PDB file of C-alpha atoms in Angstrom:
ATOM      1  CA  ALA G  88     -12.922  -7.511 -42.802  1.00 44.00           C
ATOM      2  CA  GLN G  89     -11.119  -4.550 -42.664  1.00 53.00           C
ATOM      3  CA  GLY G  90      -9.021  -1.754 -44.818  1.00 62.00           C
ATOM      4  CA  LEU G  91      -7.371   0.061 -41.719  1.00 72.00           C
ATOM      5  CA  VAL G  92      -5.410   3.437 -41.588  1.00 81.00           C
ATOM      6  CA  ALA G  93      -5.391   5.043 -38.029  1.00 85.00           C
ATOM      7  CA  THR G  94      -3.475   7.578 -36.658  1.00 90.00           C
ATOM      8  CA  GLN G  95      -2.964   9.249 -33.104  1.00 93.00           C
ATOM      9  CA  ASN G  96      -0.425  12.350 -31.304  1.00 96.00           C
ATOM     10  CA  ARG G  97      -0.367  12.879 -28.591  1.00 96.00           C
ATOM     11  CA  LEU G  98       0.970  15.169 -25.795  1.00 97.00           C
ATOM     12  CA  SER G  99       1.453  15.444 -21.945  1.00 98.00           C
ATOM     13  CA  GLN G 100       2.408  17.544 -19.979  1.00 98.00           C
ATOM     14  CA  GLU G 101       3.169  18.063 -16.162  1.00 98.00           C
ATOM     15  CA  VAL G 102       4.594  20.408 -13.975  1.00 98.00           C
ATOM     16  CA  THR G 103       5.185  20.048 -10.115  1.00 98.00           C
ATOM     17  CA  LEU G 104       6.154  22.079  -6.719  1.00 98.00           C
ATOM     18  CA  SER G 105       6.976  19.832  -4.333  1.00 98.00           C
ATOM     19  CA  LEU G 106       7.037  21.042  -0.854  1.00 96.00           C
ATOM     20  CA  GLU G 107       8.630  19.174   2.767  1.00 97.00           C
ATOM     21  CA  THR G 108       9.444  19.769   5.802  1.00 96.00           C
ATOM     22  CA  ASP G 109      10.168  18.238   9.504  1.00 94.00           C
ATOM     23  CA  LYS G 110       6.685  17.770   9.484  1.00 96.00           C
ATOM     24  CA  LEU G 111       5.068  18.157   6.277  1.00 97.00           C
ATOM     25  CA  GLN G 112       5.468  17.145   2.624  1.00 97.00           C
ATOM     26  CA  GLY G 113       3.973  17.846  -0.277  1.00 98.00           C
ATOM     27  CA  ILE G 114       3.678  18.074  -3.569  1.00 98.00           C
ATOM     28  CA  VAL G 115       0.889  19.924  -6.216  1.00 98.00           C
ATOM     29  CA  GLY G 116       1.078  20.675  -9.688  1.00 98.00           C
ATOM     30  CA  TYR G 117      -1.125  20.882 -13.750  1.00 98.00           C
ATOM     31  CA  PHE G 118      -1.193  18.610 -15.781  1.00 98.00           C
ATOM     32  CA  TYR G 119      -2.137  18.754 -19.626  1.00 98.00           C
ATOM     33  CA  PHE G 120      -3.216  15.876 -22.549  1.00 98.00           C
ATOM     34  CA  GLN G 121      -4.404  16.907 -25.722  1.00 98.00           C
ATOM     35  CA  GLU G 122      -4.829  13.869 -28.283  1.00 97.00           C
ATOM     36  CA  TYR G 123      -5.869  13.650 -31.744  1.00 96.00           C
ATOM     37  CA  ASN G 124      -6.958  10.280 -33.414  1.00 93.00           C
ATOM     38  CA  ASP G 125      -7.707   9.467 -36.878  1.00 92.00           C
ATOM     39  CA  PHE G 126      -9.624   6.669 -38.209  1.00 86.00           C
ATOM     40  CA  ASP G 127      -9.623   5.679 -42.084  1.00 84.00           C
ATOM     41  CA  GLY G 128     -11.318   2.430 -42.993  1.00 77.00           C
ATOM     42  CA  THR G 129     -13.258   0.749 -45.863  1.00 74.00           C
ATOM     43  CA  THR G 130     -15.871  -2.138 -43.821  1.00 68.00           C
ATOM     44  CA  PHE G 131     -16.619  -4.795 -45.748  1.00 68.00           C
ATOM     45  CA  ILE G 132     -20.351  -6.268 -46.017  1.00 69.00           C
ATOM     46  CA  GLY G 133     -20.793  -9.252 -47.564  1.00 68.00           C
ATOM     47  CA  SER G 134     -22.004 -12.698 -47.851  1.00 60.00           C
ATOM     48  CA  ARG G 135     -20.384 -15.537 -45.856  1.00 61.00           C
ATOM     49  CA  THR G 136     -22.181 -17.812 -48.303  1.00 65.00           C
ATOM     50  CA  ASN G 137     -20.019 -15.970 -51.051  1.00 68.00           C
ATOM     51  CA  PRO G 138     -17.328 -13.955 -50.533  1.00 65.00           C
ATOM     52  CA  ALA G 139     -17.015 -12.846 -54.480  1.00 67.00           C
ATOM     53  CA  VAL G 140     -19.946 -10.933 -53.222  1.00 68.00           C
ATOM     54  CA  ARG G 141     -18.194  -8.195 -50.844  1.00 68.00           C
ATOM     55  CA  ILE G 142     -19.838  -4.131 -50.577  1.00 71.00           C
ATOM     56  CA  ALA G 143     -16.959  -1.708 -49.653  1.00 70.00           C
ATOM     57  CA  ARG G 144     -18.037   1.336 -47.273  1.00 71.00           C
ATOM     58  CA  PRO G 145     -15.723   3.841 -46.310  1.00 75.00           C
ATOM     59  CA  ASP G 146     -15.633   5.082 -42.509  1.00 77.00           C
ATOM     60  CA  PHE G 147     -13.730   8.015 -41.592  1.00 85.00           C
ATOM     61  CA  ALA G 148     -13.962   9.086 -37.838  1.00 87.00           C
ATOM     62  CA  GLU G 149     -11.781  11.261 -35.890  1.00 92.00           C
ATOM     63  CA  GLN G 150     -11.616  12.869 -32.020  1.00 93.00           C
ATOM     64  CA  THR G 151      -9.751  15.432 -30.564  1.00 96.00           C
ATOM     65  CA  THR G 152      -9.436  15.056 -26.602  1.00 97.00           C
ATOM     66  CA  VAL G 153      -7.585  17.849 -24.018  1.00 98.00           C
ATOM     67  CA  SER G 154      -7.857  17.407 -20.441  1.00 98.00           C
ATOM     68  CA  HIS G 155      -6.258  19.967 -17.465  1.00 98.00           C
ATOM     69  CA  ALA G 156      -5.688  18.878 -14.057  1.00 98.00           C
ATOM     70  CA  LEU G 157      -5.020  20.796 -11.090  1.00 98.00           C
ATOM     71  CA  PHE G 158      -3.632  18.194  -8.550  1.00 98.00           C
ATOM     72  CA  GLY G 159      -1.911  18.271  -4.209  1.00 98.00           C
ATOM     73  CA  GLN G 160      -1.157  16.254  -2.016  1.00 98.00           C
ATOM     74  CA  LEU G 161      -0.301  16.571   1.496  1.00 98.00           C
ATOM     75  CA  THR G 162       1.395  14.562   4.514  1.00 98.00           C
ATOM     76  CA  TYR G 163       1.341  15.922   7.758  1.00 98.00           C
ATOM     77  CA  ARG G 164       2.983  13.909  10.225  1.00 97.00           C
ATOM     78  CA  PRO G 165       2.945  15.290  14.231  1.00 97.00           C
ATOM     79  CA  VAL G 166       5.202  13.427  15.469  1.00 96.00           C
ATOM     80  CA  PRO G 167       8.162  11.119  13.347  1.00 94.00           C
ATOM     81  CA  ASP G 168       6.065   7.947  13.400  1.00 97.00           C
ATOM     82  CA  VAL G 169       2.386   8.834  12.650  1.00 98.00           C
ATOM     83  CA  GLY G 170       1.454  10.577   8.956  1.00 98.00           C
ATOM     84  CA  ILE G 171      -1.811  11.863   7.787  1.00 98.00           C
ATOM     85  CA  THR G 172      -2.063  12.603   3.767  1.00 98.00           C
ATOM     86  CA  VAL G 173      -5.011  14.477   2.502  1.00 98.00           C
ATOM     87  CA  GLY G 174      -4.761  14.989  -1.497  1.00 98.00           C
ATOM     88  CA  ALA G 175      -7.333  16.133  -4.327  1.00 98.00           C
ATOM     89  CA  ARG G 176      -7.645  16.043  -8.253  1.00 98.00           C
ATOM     90  CA  GLN G 177      -9.718  18.376 -10.240  1.00 98.00           C
ATOM     91  CA  SER G 178     -10.231  17.529 -13.904  1.00 98.00           C
ATOM     92  CA  TRP G 179     -11.663  19.052 -17.106  1.00 98.00           C
ATOM     93  CA  ASP G 180     -12.059  16.809 -20.082  1.00 98.00           C
ATOM     94  CA  ARG G 181     -13.346  17.753 -23.539  1.00 98.00           C
ATOM     95  CA  LYS G 182     -13.590  14.810 -26.287  1.00 96.00           C
ATOM     96  CA  ASP G 183     -14.795  16.667 -29.788  1.00 95.00           C
ATOM     97  CA  PHE G 184     -15.587  13.826 -32.496  1.00 92.00           C
ATOM     98  CA  ARG G 185     -16.440  13.005 -35.717  1.00 89.00           C
ATOM     99  CA  ASN G 186     -17.440  10.281 -37.408  1.00 85.00           C
ATOM    100  CA  GLU G 187     -18.574  10.462 -41.506  1.00 83.00           C
ATOM    101  CA  GLN G 188     -20.220   7.636 -43.647  1.00 75.00           C
ATOM    102  CA  PRO G 189     -19.510   8.847 -47.362  1.00 73.00           C
ATOM    103  CA  SER G 190     -22.085   5.985 -47.913  1.00 68.00           C
ATOM    104  CA  VAL G 191     -25.091   6.308 -45.910  1.00 68.00           C
ATOM    105  CA  PRO G 192     -24.256   9.569 -46.505  1.00 71.00           C
ATOM    106  CA  ALA G 193     -24.034  10.931 -42.616  1.00 72.00           C
ATOM    107  CA  VAL G 194     -22.122  12.784 -40.600  1.00 78.00           C
ATOM    108  CA  PHE G 195     -22.467  11.225 -36.451  1.00 80.00           C
ATOM    109  CA  GLY G 196     -21.142  13.438 -33.622  1.00 83.00           C
ATOM    110  CA  GLY G 197     -20.509  16.055 -31.097  1.00 88.00           C
ATOM    111  CA  VAL G 198     -18.065  17.413 -28.653  1.00 93.00           C
ATOM    112  CA  GLU G 199     -18.769  16.472 -24.822  1.00 95.00           C
ATOM    113  CA  ARG G 200     -16.645  18.101 -21.387  1.00 97.00           C
ATOM    114  CA  TRP G 201     -16.679  16.560 -18.260  1.00 97.00           C
ATOM    115  CA  ARG G 202     -15.195  17.257 -14.258  1.00 97.00           C
ATOM    116  CA  ASP G 203     -14.413  15.408 -11.387  1.00 98.00           C
ATOM    117  CA  PHE G 204     -12.629  16.242  -8.150  1.00 98.00           C
ATOM    118  CA  SER G 205     -11.209  13.615  -6.824  1.00 98.00           C
ATOM    119  CA  PRO G 206      -9.970  13.208  -3.175  1.00 98.00           C
ATOM    120  CA  ARG G 207      -7.402  10.788  -1.198  1.00 98.00           C
ATOM    121  CA  LEU G 208      -6.958  10.000   3.049  1.00 98.00           C
ATOM    122  CA  ALA G 209      -4.663   8.062   4.326  1.00 98.00           C
ATOM    123  CA  VAL G 210      -3.563   7.113   7.764  1.00 98.00           C
ATOM    124  CA  ASP G 211       0.203   5.890   7.860  1.00 98.00           C
ATOM    125  CA  TRP G 212       2.006   4.357  11.090  1.00 98.00           C
ATOM    126  CA  ARG G 213       5.285   3.113  11.518  1.00 96.00           C
ATOM    127  CA  ALA G 214       5.063   0.442  14.252  1.00 96.00           C
ATOM    128  CA  THR G 215       9.024  -0.472  13.885  1.00 94.00           C
ATOM    129  CA  ASP G 216      11.872   1.190  12.093  1.00 91.00           C
ATOM    130  CA  ALA G 217      10.973  -2.810   9.699  1.00 91.00           C
ATOM    131  CA  ILE G 218       7.086  -2.402   9.533  1.00 94.00           C
ATOM    132  CA  MET G 219       4.395  -0.042   9.485  1.00 96.00           C
ATOM    133  CA  LEU G 220       0.642  -0.354   8.809  1.00 98.00           C
ATOM    134  CA  PHE G 221      -1.635   1.754   6.702  1.00 98.00           C
ATOM    135  CA  GLY G 222      -5.249   2.664   5.363  1.00 98.00           C
ATOM    136  CA  SER G 223      -6.794   4.996   3.232  1.00 98.00           C
ATOM    137  CA  TRP G 224      -9.835   6.367   0.861  1.00 98.00           C
ATOM    138  CA  SER G 225      -8.973   7.806  -2.865  1.00 98.00           C
ATOM    139  CA  ARG G 226     -11.836   8.506  -5.735  1.00 98.00           C
ATOM    140  CA  GLY G 227     -11.346   7.727  -9.136  1.00 97.00           C
ATOM    141  CA  TYR G 228     -12.297   8.711 -12.608  1.00 97.00           C
ATOM    142  CA  LYS G 229     -12.199   8.339 -15.701  1.00 96.00           C
ATOM    143  CA  ALA G 230     -14.011  10.925 -18.767  1.00 96.00           C
ATOM    144  CA  GLY G 231     -16.557   9.645 -20.613  1.00 95.00           C
ATOM    145  CA  GLY G 232     -16.752   9.467 -24.293  1.00 92.00           C
ATOM    146  CA  PHE G 233     -17.498   8.545 -27.829  1.00 88.00           C
ATOM    147  CA  ASN G 234     -18.514   5.097 -29.516  1.00 83.00           C
ATOM    148  CA  ARG G 235     -17.739   5.336 -33.687  1.00 76.00           C
ATOM    149  CA  SER G 236     -20.747   3.591 -34.717  1.00 70.00           C
ATOM    150  CA  ASN G 237     -22.747   3.009 -38.262  1.00 65.00           C
ATOM    151  CA  SER G 238     -25.433   4.156 -35.859  1.00 68.00           C
ATOM    152  CA  ARG G 239     -26.098   7.930 -35.450  1.00 70.00           C
ATOM    153  CA  VAL G 240     -27.552   6.858 -32.299  1.00 71.00           C
ATOM    154  CA  VAL G 241     -25.035   5.193 -30.699  1.00 72.00           C
ATOM    155  CA  ALA G 242     -22.125   7.333 -32.572  1.00 71.00           C
ATOM    156  CA  ASN G 243     -24.632  10.739 -30.968  1.00 77.00           C
ATOM    157  CA  THR G 244     -24.793   9.105 -27.881  1.00 83.00           C
ATOM    158  CA  PRO G 245     -21.595   9.726 -25.499  1.00 88.00           C
ATOM    159  CA  TYR G 246     -20.898   7.254 -22.391  1.00 92.00           C
ATOM    160  CA  GLY G 247     -20.614   9.088 -19.600  1.00 95.00           C
ATOM    161  CA  PRO G 248     -17.743   9.445 -17.193  1.00 97.00           C
ATOM    162  CA  GLU G 249     -16.023   6.386 -14.919  1.00 97.00           C
ATOM    163  CA  ASN G 250     -15.871   7.131 -11.204  1.00 97.00           C
ATOM    164  CA  VAL G 251     -14.218   3.948  -8.589  1.00 97.00           C
ATOM    165  CA  ASP G 252     -14.051   4.699  -4.201  1.00 98.00           C
ATOM    166  CA  SER G 253     -10.911   3.330  -3.607  1.00 98.00           C
ATOM    167  CA  PHE G 254     -10.231   1.699   0.109  1.00 98.00           C
ATOM    168  CA  GLU G 255      -7.141   0.199   1.117  1.00 97.00           C
ATOM    169  CA  ILE G 256      -5.888  -1.219   4.784  1.00 98.00           C
ATOM    170  CA  GLY G 257      -2.511  -3.349   4.740  1.00 97.00           C
ATOM    171  CA  VAL G 258       0.941  -3.752   6.308  1.00 96.00           C
ATOM    172  CA  LYS G 259       4.677  -2.949   4.523  1.00 94.00           C
ATOM    173  CA  SER G 260       7.491  -4.718   5.988  1.00 92.00           C
ATOM    174  CA  ASP G 261      11.501  -5.581   5.541  1.00 89.00           C
ATOM    175  CA  LEU G 262      11.409  -9.144   7.421  1.00 80.00           C
ATOM    176  CA  ALA G 263      13.397 -12.335   6.646  1.00 77.00           C
ATOM    177  CA  ASP G 264      16.803  -9.827   5.643  1.00 74.00           C
ATOM    178  CA  ARG G 265      14.243  -8.228   3.123  1.00 71.00           C
ATOM    179  CA  ARG G 266      13.603 -11.177   1.275  1.00 72.00           C
TER     180      ARG G 266
END
């Protein structure tokens, strides 16, 4: 069992600028994210056969995340029914982590930074007013981080970022009276 008090504060902002002409549609922007997490808990360790024998261990952890990103996407229509889209996002992430366990006594943690470039390519064709065919590829990213732990090795070793490649093909349609 655990006693727990946790607080979290977040701030995110995004500023964008868009463009639209006969053949071009686009957007560029900047994204900012900041988060602070504070964990103040007590872990109770004891005997399963005798619940009266329990030891309370205080456990404190805090993590600060700061992320910045520049992004943009541009769709070019060489003819009105065909769109070619290119986009990208450049991300910078930083996480500061501290895990303190006074009963051990020990302080774990660290600071890590990650950067990522995530592109996107897409094509769409409006075959008729009611049918659009499309295909796309994009790369996604999620920053790494730290795990709160009683183990110095686990708490001091960050996990890495995740990347995924996404492929999509499909049809969008307004058929059957849009039902």
